[in-house]
Coordinates of C-alpha atoms in Angstrom, one line a residue:
Q1128 CA 62.0 80.2 63.8
T1129 CA 60.4 82.6 66.2
V1130 CA 58.8 79.9 68.5
Q1131 CA 61.8 79.8 70.9
V1132 CA 62.1 83.6 71.2
R1133 CA 58.9 85.5 70.6
P1134 CA 56.3 83.2 69.0
H1135 CA 53.4 85.7 68.6
A1136 CA 52.7 88.7 66.5
V1137 CA 49.7 91.0 66.0
A1138 CA 49.3 94.2 64.0
A1139 CA 47.0 97.0 62.9
V1140 CA 47.1 100.2 60.8
L1141 CA 46.0 103.7 61.7
R1142 CA 45.2 105.5 58.4
N1143 CA 45.3 109.2 57.8
I1144 CA 46.2 110.1 61.4
T1145 CA 47.1 113.7 62.3
F1146 CA 49.8 114.2 64.9
T1147 CA 50.4 117.4 66.8
K1148 CA 53.3 117.8 69.1
E1149 CA 51.2 116.9 72.1
R1150 CA 49.6 113.9 70.4
Y1151 CA 52.9 112.6 69.2
D1152 CA 54.5 112.9 72.6
S1153 CA 51.4 111.1 74.1
F1154 CA 51.7 108.4 71.5
I1155 CA 55.3 107.7 72.4
D1156 CA 54.6 108.0 76.2
L1157 CA 51.7 105.5 76.0
Q1158 CA 54.0 102.9 74.4
E1159 CA 56.6 103.4 77.2
K1160 CA 53.9 103.1 79.9
L1161 CA 52.6 99.9 78.4
H1162 CA 56.1 98.5 78.1
Q1163 CA 56.7 99.1 81.8
N1164 CA 53.4 97.7 83.0
I1165 CA 51.3 95.1 81.1
C1166 CA 54.3 94.2 78.9
R1167 CA 56.4 93.5 81.9
K1168 CA 59.4 95.6 80.7
R1169 CA 59.0 94.0 77.2
A1170 CA 59.3 90.5 78.5
L1171 CA 55.8 89.6 77.5
V1172 CA 55.2 92.1 74.6
A1173 CA 57.2 94.6 72.6
I1174 CA 55.5 97.4 70.6
G1175 CA 56.8 98.7 67.3
T1176 CA 55.3 101.7 65.4
H1177 CA 56.3 102.5 61.9
D1178 CA 55.6 104.9 59.1
L1179 CA 53.6 102.7 56.6
D1180 CA 54.5 105.0 53.7
T1181 CA 58.2 104.2 54.0
M1182 CA 57.8 100.4 53.5
S1183 CA 55.8 97.9 51.5
G1184 CA 54.0 94.8 52.6
P1185 CA 53.6 92.0 53.1
F1186 CA 55.8 91.9 56.2
T1187 CA 57.7 88.9 57.5
F1188 CA 58.3 88.1 61.2
T1189 CA 61.1 85.6 61.5
A1190 CA 64.3 84.8 63.5
K1191 CA 67.8 84.7 62.2
A1192 CA 71.4 84.4 63.5
P1193 CA 72.7 87.7 64.9
S1194 CA 75.4 87.8 62.3
K1195 CA 72.8 87.7 59.5
I1196 CA 70.7 90.6 60.7
K1197 CA 72.0 94.0 59.6
F1198 CA 70.2 97.4 59.6
K1199 CA 70.5 101.0 60.8
P1200 CA 68.9 101.2 64.3
L1201 CA 66.6 104.1 65.3
N1202 CA 68.4 107.4 65.4
Q1203 CA 71.8 106.0 64.4
T1204 CA 73.9 107.0 61.4
Q1205 CA 75.2 103.7 60.1
E1206 CA 74.2 100.0 59.8
Y1207 CA 75.2 97.4 62.4
T1208 CA 74.8 93.7 62.7
A1209 CA 72.5 92.4 65.5
S1210 CA 75.6 91.4 67.6
Q1211 CA 77.1 94.9 67.2
I1212 CA 73.7 96.5 68.2
M1213 CA 73.7 94.5 71.4
D1214 CA 77.2 95.8 72.2
L1215 CA 76.2 99.3 71.2
Y1216 CA 73.3 99.4 73.6
R1217 CA 75.1 97.6 76.5
T1218 CA 75.8 101.0 78.1
D1219 CA 72.6 102.7 77.0
S1220 CA 70.7 103.8 80.1
H1221 CA 67.3 102.9 78.6
L1222 CA 67.8 99.9 76.3
R1223 CA 70.4 98.0 78.2
H1224 CA 67.7 96.7 80.5
Y1225 CA 66.1 94.7 77.7
L1226 CA 69.2 93.1 76.1
H1227 CA 69.0 90.0 78.4
L1228 CA 65.6 89.0 76.8
I1229 CA 67.3 87.7 73.6
E1230 CA 71.1 88.1 73.9
N1231 CA 71.6 84.4 74.9
K1232 CA 69.3 83.1 72.1
P1233 CA 70.9 81.5 69.0
L1234 CA 68.4 83.4 66.9
Y1235 CA 67.1 86.9 67.2
P1236 CA 63.6 88.0 66.1
V1237 CA 63.3 90.4 63.2
I1238 CA 60.6 91.9 61.0
Y1239 CA 61.2 92.6 57.3
D1240 CA 59.1 94.2 54.6
S1241 CA 58.7 92.8 51.1
N1242 CA 61.9 94.7 50.0
G1243 CA 64.0 93.3 52.8
V1244 CA 64.0 96.5 54.9
V1245 CA 64.2 95.8 58.6
L1246 CA 61.3 97.3 60.5
S1247 CA 62.5 96.2 64.0
M1248 CA 64.4 93.7 66.0
P1249 CA 62.0 93.2 68.9
P1250 CA 62.2 93.7 71.8
I1251 CA 65.3 95.9 71.5
I1252 CA 65.0 98.6 68.8
N1253 CA 63.2 99.7 65.7
G1254 CA 64.9 100.4 62.4
D1255 CA 65.6 104.0 61.5
H1256 CA 64.1 103.6 58.0
T1257 CA 60.5 103.4 59.2
K1258 CA 60.6 105.8 62.1
I1259 CA 57.5 107.9 62.7
N1260 CA 57.5 111.7 63.1
L1261 CA 55.0 114.6 63.3
N1262 CA 54.4 114.4 59.5
T1263 CA 53.6 110.6 59.5
R1264 CA 50.1 110.0 58.1
N1265 CA 49.8 106.2 58.2
V1266 CA 51.1 104.2 61.2
F1267 CA 51.7 100.5 61.2
V1268 CA 51.5 99.1 64.7
E1269 CA 53.0 95.7 65.5
C1270 CA 53.2 93.9 68.8
T1271 CA 55.3 90.8 69.2
G1272 CA 55.6 88.7 72.4
T1273 CA 55.5 85.6 74.4
D1274 CA 51.9 86.1 75.6
I1275 CA 49.3 86.4 72.8
T1276 CA 46.6 87.6 75.2
K1277 CA 48.7 90.5 76.4
A1278 CA 49.7 91.3 72.8
K1279 CA 46.1 91.6 71.7
I1280 CA 45.2 93.7 74.7
V1281 CA 48.1 96.1 74.1
L1282 CA 47.2 96.4 70.4
D1283 CA 43.6 97.1 71.3
I1284 CA 44.6 99.8 73.8
I1285 CA 46.9 101.6 71.3
V1286 CA 44.4 101.7 68.4
T1287 CA 41.3 102.5 70.5
M1288 CA 43.1 105.5 72.1
F1289 CA 44.7 107.0 68.9
S1290 CA 42.2 106.1 66.2
E1291 CA 40.3 109.2 67.4
Y1292 CA 42.9 111.3 65.5
C1293 CA 42.4 109.5 62.2
E1294 CA 40.7 111.3 59.3
K1295 CA 37.7 109.1 59.9
P1296 CA 37.6 109.0 63.7
F1297 CA 37.7 105.6 65.4
S1298 CA 38.5 103.7 62.2
V1299 CA 41.2 101.1 62.3
E1300 CA 42.5 99.1 59.4
A1301 CA 42.8 95.4 60.1
V1302 CA 45.8 93.3 59.4
E1303 CA 45.8 89.6 58.4
V1304 CA 48.4 87.5 60.1
V1305 CA 49.3 84.3 58.3
Y1306 CA 50.9 81.6 60.4
P1307 CA 53.5 79.0 59.2
N1308 CA 50.8 76.2 59.3
G1309 CA 48.6 78.3 56.9
K1310 CA 46.1 79.5 59.4
T1311 CA 45.2 83.1 59.3
H1312 CA 43.8 85.6 61.9
I1313 CA 42.6 89.1 61.6
Y1314 CA 43.8 91.7 64.1
P1315 CA 42.9 93.8 66.0
E1316 CA 40.1 91.8 67.5
L1317 CA 38.5 94.6 69.4
A1318 CA 36.3 92.0 71.0
Y1319 CA 33.3 92.9 73.2
R1320 CA 32.1 90.5 75.8
K1321 CA 29.1 90.3 78.1
E1322 CA 28.9 89.4 81.8
K1323 CA 25.9 89.1 84.1
V1324 CA 25.9 90.1 87.8
K1325 CA 23.1 90.0 90.2
P1326 CA 22.1 93.3 91.8
E1327 CA 21.8 91.9 95.2
V1328 CA 25.4 90.6 95.0
I1329 CA 26.6 94.1 94.1
N1330 CA 24.7 95.7 96.9
K1331 CA 25.8 93.1 99.5
K1332 CA 29.5 93.3 98.5
I1333 CA 29.5 97.1 98.6
G1334 CA 27.1 97.6 101.5
I1335 CA 24.5 99.7 99.7
S1336 CA 20.9 99.2 98.7
E1337 CA 20.5 100.6 95.2
T1338 CA 17.9 99.5 92.7
P1339 CA 19.0 97.4 89.7
S1340 CA 18.3 100.3 87.3
S1341 CA 20.4 102.6 89.5
L1342 CA 23.3 100.1 89.5
A1343 CA 23.1 99.8 85.7
K1344 CA 23.4 103.6 85.4
L1345 CA 26.4 103.6 87.7
L1346 CA 28.2 101.0 85.7
T1347 CA 27.3 102.8 82.4
R1348 CA 29.1 105.8 83.8
M1349 CA 32.2 103.7 84.1
C1350 CA 32.2 102.9 80.4
L1351 CA 30.5 99.6 81.0
K1352 CA 27.2 99.7 79.1
S1353 CA 24.7 98.0 81.3
H1354 CA 21.0 97.2 81.4
V1355 CA 18.6 95.2 83.6
I1356 CA 17.4 91.9 82.1
G1357 CA 14.7 89.5 83.2
N1358 CA 12.6 90.4 86.2
G1359 CA 15.3 92.7 87.5
N1360 CA 17.3 89.8 89.0
N1361 CA 20.3 90.3 86.6
I1362 CA 22.3 93.1 85.1
E1363 CA 24.0 92.5 81.8
I1364 CA 27.2 94.4 81.3
E1365 CA 28.9 94.9 78.0
I1366 CA 32.7 95.1 78.4
P1367 CA 34.5 97.0 75.6
P1368 CA 38.0 96.3 74.4
T1369 CA 39.2 99.5 76.2
R1370 CA 38.5 97.8 79.6
A1371 CA 40.8 94.8 79.6
D1372 CA 41.1 95.3 83.4
I1373 CA 37.6 93.8 83.8
I1374 CA 38.4 90.2 84.4
H1375 CA 35.9 89.0 87.0
A1376 CA 32.6 90.0 88.6
C1377 CA 34.5 91.5 91.5
D1378 CA 36.0 94.1 89.0
I1379 CA 32.5 95.1 88.0
I1380 CA 31.5 95.4 91.6
E1381 CA 34.5 97.6 92.3
D1382 CA 33.6 99.9 89.4
A1383 CA 30.0 100.2 90.8
A1384 CA 31.5 101.2 94.2
I1385 CA 33.8 103.8 92.5
A1386 CA 30.8 105.3 90.6
Y1387 CA 28.7 105.3 93.8
G1388 CA 31.5 107.0 95.7
Y1389 CA 33.4 105.4 98.5
N1390 CA 32.6 108.3 100.8
N1391 CA 28.9 107.8 100.2
I1392 CA 28.9 104.3 101.5
Q1393 CA 27.4 104.1 105.0
M1394 CA 29.9 102.8 107.6
T1395 CA 28.5 99.8 109.5
V1396 CA 29.8 97.4 112.2
P1397 CA 30.5 94.0 110.6
K1398 CA 28.1 91.2 111.5
T1399 CA 31.1 89.0 112.4
Y1400 CA 32.8 89.3 115.8
T1401 CA 35.9 91.2 114.9
I1402 CA 36.3 93.7 117.8
A1403 CA 39.6 93.1 119.7
N1404 CA 42.2 94.7 121.8
Q1405 CA 45.9 95.1 121.6
L1406 CA 47.9 92.3 123.3
P1407 CA 49.3 93.4 126.7
L1408 CA 52.9 92.7 125.6
N1409 CA 52.5 94.7 122.4
K1410 CA 50.8 97.6 124.3
L1411 CA 53.7 97.6 126.8
T1412 CA 56.4 97.6 124.1
E1413 CA 54.6 100.4 122.2
L1414 CA 54.5 102.5 125.3
L1415 CA 58.2 101.9 125.9
R1416 CA 59.0 102.9 122.4
L1417 CA 57.1 106.1 122.7
D1418 CA 58.8 107.0 126.0
L1419 CA 62.3 106.2 124.8
A1420 CA 61.8 108.2 121.6
A1421 CA 60.5 111.1 123.7
A1422 CA 63.7 110.9 125.7
G1423 CA 65.8 111.4 122.5
F1424 CA 66.7 107.9 121.7
T1425 CA 66.5 106.5 118.1
E1426 CA 65.0 103.1 117.5
A1427 CA 67.1 100.6 115.6
L1428 CA 65.6 97.8 113.6
T1429 CA 68.2 95.0 113.0
F1430 CA 68.1 91.5 111.5
A1431 CA 66.8 88.7 113.6
L1432 CA 69.5 86.4 112.1
C1433 CA 73.2 86.9 112.7
S1434 CA 76.5 84.9 112.6
Q1435 CA 77.7 82.6 115.3
E1436 CA 80.6 84.9 116.1
D1437 CA 78.2 87.8 116.8
I1438 CA 76.5 86.1 119.7
A1439 CA 79.4 84.0 120.9
D1440 CA 83.1 84.9 120.1
K1441 CA 82.5 88.7 119.9
L1442 CA 80.8 88.6 123.3
G1443 CA 83.4 86.4 125.0
M1444 CA 81.1 83.4 125.1
D1445 CA 81.3 79.8 123.7
I1446 CA 78.6 79.0 121.1
S1447 CA 77.8 75.8 122.9
A1448 CA 76.9 77.8 126.0
T1449 CA 74.3 79.8 124.1
K1450 CA 70.8 78.5 123.5
A1451 CA 70.9 79.6 120.0
V1452 CA 68.7 78.2 117.2
H1453 CA 70.9 77.3 114.2
I1454 CA 69.8 77.6 110.6
A1455 CA 70.2 74.3 108.8
N1456 CA 71.2 75.7 105.4
P1457 CA 72.3 79.4 105.9
K1458 CA 72.8 81.3 102.6
T1459 CA 75.5 83.5 104.1
A1460 CA 77.8 83.5 107.1
E1461 CA 75.9 86.6 108.4
F1462 CA 72.7 84.6 108.8
Q1463 CA 73.7 81.4 110.6
V1464 CA 71.7 81.6 113.8
A1465 CA 68.7 83.4 115.3
R1466 CA 69.9 86.1 117.7
T1467 CA 69.8 85.3 121.5
T1468 CA 70.4 89.0 122.4
L1469 CA 69.9 92.4 120.8
L1470 CA 73.5 93.5 121.6
P1471 CA 75.1 92.4 118.3
G1472 CA 72.6 94.3 116.2
L1473 CA 73.0 97.5 118.2
L1474 CA 76.8 97.2 118.2
K1475 CA 76.8 96.8 114.4
T1476 CA 74.6 99.8 114.1
I1477 CA 77.0 101.9 116.2
A1478 CA 80.0 100.6 114.1
A1479 CA 78.2 101.6 110.9
N1480 CA 77.5 105.1 112.2
R1481 CA 80.9 106.0 113.7
K1482 CA 81.1 109.1 111.6
M1483 CA 77.9 110.5 113.0
P1484 CA 78.1 113.1 115.7
L1485 CA 78.0 111.9 119.3
P1486 CA 76.2 111.0 121.4
L1487 CA 74.6 108.0 119.6
K1488 CA 71.5 107.2 121.6
L1489 CA 70.0 104.0 120.3
F1490 CA 67.5 101.4 121.5
E1491 CA 65.8 98.3 120.1
I1492 CA 62.8 96.4 121.3
S1493 CA 62.4 93.2 119.4
D1494 CA 62.2 89.5 119.7
I1495 CA 65.0 87.1 120.4
V1496 CA 65.0 83.3 119.9
V1497 CA 66.3 80.8 122.4
K1498 CA 65.8 77.1 122.8
D1499 CA 63.5 75.8 125.5
P1500 CA 65.5 74.7 128.6

């Protein structure tokens, strides 16, 4: 049932974790930062964290009609149906931005425990029954979404960052996900992978001349465990699950440059012919701008497109007498033609600033468009 809304789900457990006020705030803040960035405002992935001691497995991720989903949302005092929850948060300054992700779907995604308790209705809100607090000792982390790769990355980031605070540091309890077709998968994957990059490629791209062993040390400083292999003609880099941003060899080269220090890279003239001068017309207009600004004028930057009336009727001219270039399919009446003069834009600017104190000293130096004679 979830295929049409949020087909993927991954999960993990952090056992015997100890929260302080700072750790707890950081835990919540991390989820919000992930939601806004890699999760693309929950469109790709939604994160849910729950107090494992308040519920019992196994957990079921399914989709139901809004009228058949009823639970008490996080920090609320009564139960609501899914439809009522959508109405409730329509004016919420934070959650209203996510309602469009599922509100037009016939079925809403929902996660239940074995007793029928609702854990969450992703990507909108968690249930109040399983909310975590400073006294929570066991945290169940679930990520649902439309992109399985992003879901796995997000889960890896959360557990690697906060498993440090478990009773046994850096230990994570795996969760088995059973799919409708009977297939199973264990999460989190916490997969390491290896890449090979030639030292000469790194040196050439950055513009340095470090030895292979020196480059390997630089990369190791960036949490990319590296060592020289073969006859020194390759560097093997182990990419941990905490570095999901390493996608290509160019990302490894960038990390080497950061570790080396951009300010330590010797500046050189490129071997290709790239030295040029400013075009005479651009130089002239730039000088004009500087002089006019020094004389107390303010530069206006107006649209290159305008309406037919702006360059004809309002200036006492017939549109056929102008050499205007017309837009074949204008989206609005304000953008029908390319301007043949800068006057309409300046006059509109003055009209929009009538309440400003006089004098209004404006100028504009820009392109106009006219047909060839």
